[in-house]
């Protein structure tokens, strides 16, 4: 998830796309990745190299190729959509690619980057997600067993505050900086004019370059990535909620996808001379009038992404009473004679 | 996790054929007996199994059927005389010296819901054997524990036990033909005919369990992610067992799945190796080639490698026309489908002889096996879901529950109660349907989009928003109020002073 937009946050998009590439390289298919980006970098009018997003200076690696599948882009990257994806409370019309269809045997990797603070993460400069909300969302996932193990990586300023409040089991968390510290960016590119990557993600990616699908490297090595000397901030991690020892957890458990397979030793014995059913057409296609477009998808349902009951307003009487009080006090203090001039 | 107390009742009839009645019966036939066993999964979850046995002697028709020549014929003849409701079992006890069962075999399990059991001399020995048979044919402690796998404390279940497909309302099955080398092989597969002939009977039998939808596709230039090794001795190419996990991922990206369906997808891939890599065999851990040339991955599907026979004359022109032998392929795919569902015949004791289910794919008692496991799993899922929904509502005091969410919750509660009751009465089919309804309703209630906790502000957030607005405004008001009060008091005192 990349939670920022605008040109000067180029590095966050590059971070996210680089992690996306590594994860795809290690075997996870697009159907198993939910990518949320503001996606306003590649075609930004300020981009001197349109249709590209580089993650390394001197423009060595274009991470925005033609097989990047962004599931939530631009204004769809909101706290609400993010929490909906996590908890599964999604409107029924959402397509499969925008859902997290995980079950109790799935290991989930969540990578978030953007601007953050002590206990919150800023989404697209207009809203925030707090660490309490994130912890609650994970708890909802755990209640429905939507994950087996979860690895949460966050690369923002004061990132460690985001994992302080987790309380569900089987979560491991990594952050790029502790509370009170800022995460710094890595390298500016003079040709493009912005910083291309954040330090922590840069070193994590260097580490991931050496991982291949059959590799046996474990999590303890990932914790060592980016020491203070290189990163300036102190990366942190949290493993107390995790059942297994991090030394036994392979990197490919989360970043790659190595499936359990079994050799099939049994066969069914089929009688080959059985007459088949006549290939019927699908039974009784009910002949209905073709629906007009507007009727098929209620427009209200498409437009209204949010439920109507969102904001809590103080009851009307309260405001009126407050104003009445203010006016009364004003006139009592300064004399009743002024009231004649108002009315 | 929410407490779950379920009683699984299996109505059983034990029919004694002529000459098989043990000498030490406690009372004359017919009589009834009950055996209960507790399968305790964790502190708050317990499943009791209760076998209600009705011992009786065989009727004339049954005796005639038991006089058949082979066990298979006897079983077929007995089938119309049995109680065929889902979940029930009938055991026919045959004398020790019977010729129906071959030497060394003590139990013959038919493909419906009955078994032929060799008498063991005493009632106790017979009962021990009967216990074994009923466990195979209905459920075992481990199969129930596997169904409730998310409640079992970690470490008690073997890691393999959690691999069967989870109970779902439907499954999508996709058959894919992968042809990486269309220049050399033109592959024809009559998938529609094969589905109609071989797959449909199996799915029709499984239609009690879930809805199945089948589709198929052909992918060209789709390669496996692993390069096979050439083995000089057998002059063939080999894929070793430890490279198999890496085969699936590169292909998966191209498989696609229906955008509309949210059901789990089972992929069955048939791979025709390239001409330059033919023949291709899969090696198991010991290095021996696998007879089926196929492997499967739990909860995903299976892959089979179909080797093209070398052409009679080495100068045959490419491309070769290949007609796939669908029967052989479907034998493997359907076996993999069974294994994915957890219907394996491997853990059966050696003195049991199991009748092959033939084209139906699975025996009636295997269907029962699935239904028991899925019903228990559904009930456990519903109770967890509803409990966590209740906890969510406790936590967020001002959450708004829409009417339809409320009605789904009521329906889920009613259905799950009915499912538990029906299980304790021994009506497996009705219990399973009720548990399916309960799961549908509870999932719909839990995943309703309006229950996002983000939408309901906690009280401290409300204070945090409004205090900075109103506090500065309130300061002069309060001070003025204080001034007014002082003035009024002074004013009241003044008339008394001015006198």
mmCIF file of C-alpha atoms in Angstrom, chain A residues 26-32 79-80 83-84 87-92 95-96 99 101 103-105 130 133 136-137 140 143-146 167 170 213-214 243 257-272 274-279 307 309-314 318-319 322 325-326 328-329 332-333, chain B residues 150 154 162-163 166 192 196-198 204 244-246 248-249 252 257-259 261-263 265 290 292 294-300 325 327-328 330-332 334-336 338-339 344-346 356 358-359 361 381 384-385 388 391-392 395 400 443 446-449 451-455 457 462 466 470 477 480 483-484:
data_model
loop_
_atom_site.group_PDB
_atom_site.id
_atom_site.type_symbol
_atom_site.label_atom_id
_atom_site.label_comp_id
_atom_site.label_asym_id
_atom_site.label_seq_id
_atom_site.Cartn_x
_atom_site.Cartn_y
_atom_site.Cartn_z
ATOM 1 C CA UNK A 26 9.608 -14.811 -5.948
ATOM 2 C CA UNK A 27 6.472 -16.406 -7.276
ATOM 3 C CA UNK A 28 3.361 -14.736 -5.955
ATOM 4 C CA UNK A 29 0.908 -14.196 -8.802
ATOM 5 C CA UNK A 30 -1.127 -11.049 -9.341
ATOM 6 C CA UNK A 31 -4.285 -12.813 -8.288
ATOM 7 C CA UNK A 32 -2.784 -13.000 -4.825
ATOM 8 C CA UNK A 79 -8.542 4.144 4.843
ATOM 9 C CA UNK A 80 -12.015 2.770 4.406
ATOM 10 C CA UNK A 83 -9.897 -1.663 6.083
ATOM 11 C CA UNK A 84 -12.604 -3.163 3.914
ATOM 12 C CA UNK A 87 -11.709 -7.300 7.088
ATOM 13 C CA UNK A 88 -13.596 -8.528 4.046
ATOM 14 C CA UNK A 89 -16.587 -6.264 4.588
ATOM 15 C CA UNK A 90 -16.777 -5.369 0.955
ATOM 16 C CA UNK A 91 -19.843 -4.512 -1.121
ATOM 17 C CA UNK A 92 -20.953 -7.567 -3.052
ATOM 18 C CA UNK A 95 -14.544 -7.859 -8.315
ATOM 19 C CA UNK A 96 -12.340 -10.725 -7.299
ATOM 20 C CA UNK A 99 -10.687 -8.728 -2.587
ATOM 21 C CA UNK A 101 -9.612 -14.043 -0.492
ATOM 22 C CA UNK A 103 -8.220 -18.420 4.459
ATOM 23 C CA UNK A 104 -6.812 -19.883 7.613
ATOM 24 C CA UNK A 105 -3.765 -21.304 5.866
ATOM 25 C CA UNK A 130 -4.462 5.040 13.613
ATOM 26 C CA UNK A 133 -7.793 0.902 14.015
ATOM 27 C CA UNK A 136 -8.675 -3.823 15.493
ATOM 28 C CA UNK A 137 -8.751 -4.698 11.803
ATOM 29 C CA UNK A 140 -11.269 -8.920 13.013
ATOM 30 C CA UNK A 143 -11.559 -13.792 14.472
ATOM 31 C CA UNK A 144 -12.546 -14.975 11.038
ATOM 32 C CA UNK A 145 -9.258 -16.776 10.595
ATOM 33 C CA UNK A 146 -8.421 -14.814 7.508
ATOM 34 C CA UNK A 167 -2.850 -7.832 20.045
ATOM 35 C CA UNK A 170 0.678 -14.702 14.759
ATOM 36 C CA UNK A 213 12.287 -19.203 -4.474
ATOM 37 C CA UNK A 214 14.185 -22.095 -2.970
ATOM 38 C CA UNK A 243 4.168 -18.363 17.658
ATOM 39 C CA UNK A 257 5.001 -18.739 -2.515
ATOM 40 C CA UNK A 258 6.238 -22.246 -2.045
ATOM 41 C CA UNK A 259 3.380 -24.654 -2.069
ATOM 42 C CA UNK A 260 3.049 -27.966 -0.381
ATOM 43 C CA UNK A 261 2.692 -30.644 -2.973
ATOM 44 C CA UNK A 262 1.998 -34.332 -2.734
ATOM 45 C CA UNK A 263 2.605 -36.976 -5.297
ATOM 46 C CA UNK A 264 -0.630 -38.548 -6.420
ATOM 47 C CA UNK A 265 -0.374 -42.256 -5.880
ATOM 48 C CA UNK A 266 -3.975 -43.307 -6.104
ATOM 49 C CA UNK A 267 -6.103 -43.486 -9.172
ATOM 50 C CA UNK A 268 -9.755 -44.080 -9.535
ATOM 51 C CA UNK A 269 -10.698 -46.930 -11.773
ATOM 52 C CA UNK A 270 -13.259 -45.809 -14.252
ATOM 53 C CA UNK A 271 -15.395 -47.896 -16.484
ATOM 54 C CA UNK A 272 -14.549 -46.561 -19.887
ATOM 55 C CA UNK A 274 -20.134 -45.900 -19.930
ATOM 56 C CA UNK A 275 -22.539 -43.887 -21.966
ATOM 57 C CA UNK A 276 -22.233 -40.279 -21.196
ATOM 58 C CA UNK A 277 -25.040 -37.906 -20.504
ATOM 59 C CA UNK A 278 -26.082 -36.140 -23.607
ATOM 60 C CA UNK A 279 -24.457 -32.828 -23.426
ATOM 61 C CA UNK A 307 -22.573 4.338 3.592
ATOM 62 C CA UNK A 309 -24.261 7.463 7.898
ATOM 63 C CA UNK A 310 -20.769 8.709 8.235
ATOM 64 C CA UNK A 311 -20.430 11.916 10.163
ATOM 65 C CA UNK A 312 -21.613 12.512 13.632
ATOM 66 C CA UNK A 313 -23.079 15.935 13.933
ATOM 67 C CA UNK A 314 -23.919 17.418 17.284
ATOM 68 C CA UNK A 318 -27.100 21.997 21.038
ATOM 69 C CA UNK A 319 -25.822 24.490 18.491
ATOM 70 C CA UNK A 322 -24.982 27.472 22.467
ATOM 71 C CA UNK A 325 -26.172 31.429 25.419
ATOM 72 C CA UNK A 326 -23.480 33.384 23.639
ATOM 73 C CA UNK A 328 -27.431 36.353 26.001
ATOM 74 C CA UNK A 329 -24.087 36.653 27.684
ATOM 75 C CA UNK A 332 -25.973 40.987 29.469
ATOM 76 C CA UNK A 333 -22.370 41.951 29.708
ATOM 77 C CA UNK B 150 -8.644 -23.857 13.934
ATOM 78 C CA UNK B 154 -1.078 -25.687 18.019
ATOM 79 C CA UNK B 162 -5.150 -29.026 7.978
ATOM 80 C CA UNK B 163 -4.906 -29.398 4.303
ATOM 81 C CA UNK B 166 -12.606 -26.042 3.744
ATOM 82 C CA UNK B 192 -16.673 -31.892 -22.918
ATOM 83 C CA UNK B 196 -20.095 -35.571 -19.284
ATOM 84 C CA UNK B 197 -18.991 -39.169 -19.065
ATOM 85 C CA UNK B 198 -16.709 -39.243 -16.092
ATOM 86 C CA UNK B 204 -23.727 -35.228 -9.179
ATOM 87 C CA UNK B 244 7.613 -29.605 -7.817
ATOM 88 C CA UNK B 245 6.564 -26.798 -5.444
ATOM 89 C CA UNK B 246 8.071 -24.277 -7.814
ATOM 90 C CA UNK B 248 2.842 -24.102 -9.962
ATOM 91 C CA UNK B 249 3.513 -20.412 -9.488
ATOM 92 C CA UNK B 252 -0.871 -19.750 -11.952
ATOM 93 C CA UNK B 257 -10.421 -17.517 -12.713
ATOM 94 C CA UNK B 258 -13.934 -16.288 -13.025
ATOM 95 C CA UNK B 259 -14.213 -12.724 -11.868
ATOM 96 C CA UNK B 261 -17.375 -16.285 -8.470
ATOM 97 C CA UNK B 262 -16.031 -16.161 -4.970
ATOM 98 C CA UNK B 263 -15.926 -19.883 -4.518
ATOM 99 C CA UNK B 265 -11.122 -22.729 -7.385
ATOM 100 C CA UNK B 290 5.599 -41.973 -10.256
ATOM 101 C CA UNK B 292 0.413 -41.639 -12.298
ATOM 102 C CA UNK B 294 0.881 -36.480 -11.417
ATOM 103 C CA UNK B 295 1.031 -34.459 -8.243
ATOM 104 C CA UNK B 296 -1.397 -32.277 -6.387
ATOM 105 C CA UNK B 297 -1.257 -29.360 -4.016
ATOM 106 C CA UNK B 298 -3.718 -29.157 -1.116
ATOM 107 C CA UNK B 299 -6.463 -26.593 -1.578
ATOM 108 C CA UNK B 300 -5.241 -25.778 -5.061
ATOM 109 C CA UNK B 325 -6.819 -40.544 -23.639
ATOM 110 C CA UNK B 327 -10.252 -41.820 -19.413
ATOM 111 C CA UNK B 328 -6.741 -42.212 -18.121
ATOM 112 C CA UNK B 330 -9.808 -38.386 -15.626
ATOM 113 C CA UNK B 331 -8.875 -41.368 -13.503
ATOM 114 C CA UNK B 332 -6.016 -39.333 -12.120
ATOM 115 C CA UNK B 334 -10.836 -37.580 -10.096
ATOM 116 C CA UNK B 335 -8.516 -39.362 -7.704
ATOM 117 C CA UNK B 336 -6.869 -36.022 -7.004
ATOM 118 C CA UNK B 338 -11.007 -37.099 -3.861
ATOM 119 C CA UNK B 339 -7.706 -36.473 -2.139
ATOM 120 C CA UNK B 344 -8.305 -41.137 1.183
ATOM 121 C CA UNK B 345 -8.354 -44.859 1.513
ATOM 122 C CA UNK B 346 -4.837 -45.129 2.762
ATOM 123 C CA UNK B 356 -14.336 -49.686 -5.501
ATOM 124 C CA UNK B 358 -16.652 -47.223 -9.836
ATOM 125 C CA UNK B 359 -17.767 -44.331 -11.938
ATOM 126 C CA UNK B 361 -16.235 -41.703 -7.737
ATOM 127 C CA UNK B 381 -17.595 -21.669 12.078
ATOM 128 C CA UNK B 384 -17.166 -18.448 16.098
ATOM 129 C CA UNK B 385 -18.581 -15.921 13.655
ATOM 130 C CA UNK B 388 -17.011 -12.480 17.334
ATOM 131 C CA UNK B 391 -17.871 -9.046 20.682
ATOM 132 C CA UNK B 392 -17.555 -6.420 17.971
ATOM 133 C CA UNK B 395 -16.773 -3.017 21.742
ATOM 134 C CA UNK B 400 -25.961 0.590 13.942
ATOM 135 C CA UNK B 443 -21.269 -14.918 6.866
ATOM 136 C CA UNK B 446 -20.598 -10.733 9.651
ATOM 137 C CA UNK B 447 -19.311 -9.420 6.333
ATOM 138 C CA UNK B 448 -22.028 -6.871 5.836
ATOM 139 C CA UNK B 449 -20.342 -3.726 4.519
ATOM 140 C CA UNK B 451 -20.308 -3.014 9.986
ATOM 141 C CA UNK B 452 -17.012 -1.301 9.356
ATOM 142 C CA UNK B 453 -15.900 -0.084 12.730
ATOM 143 C CA UNK B 454 -14.212 2.886 11.132
ATOM 144 C CA UNK B 455 -17.603 4.403 10.497
ATOM 145 C CA UNK B 457 -16.395 7.126 16.046
ATOM 146 C CA UNK B 462 -15.466 13.045 19.317
ATOM 147 C CA UNK B 466 -14.858 19.298 19.464
ATOM 148 C CA UNK B 470 -15.433 24.949 21.783
ATOM 149 C CA UNK B 477 -18.595 32.940 27.888
ATOM 150 C CA UNK B 480 -18.951 36.565 31.413
ATOM 151 C CA UNK B 483 -19.384 38.253 35.940
ATOM 152 C CA UNK B 484 -23.169 38.200 35.547
#
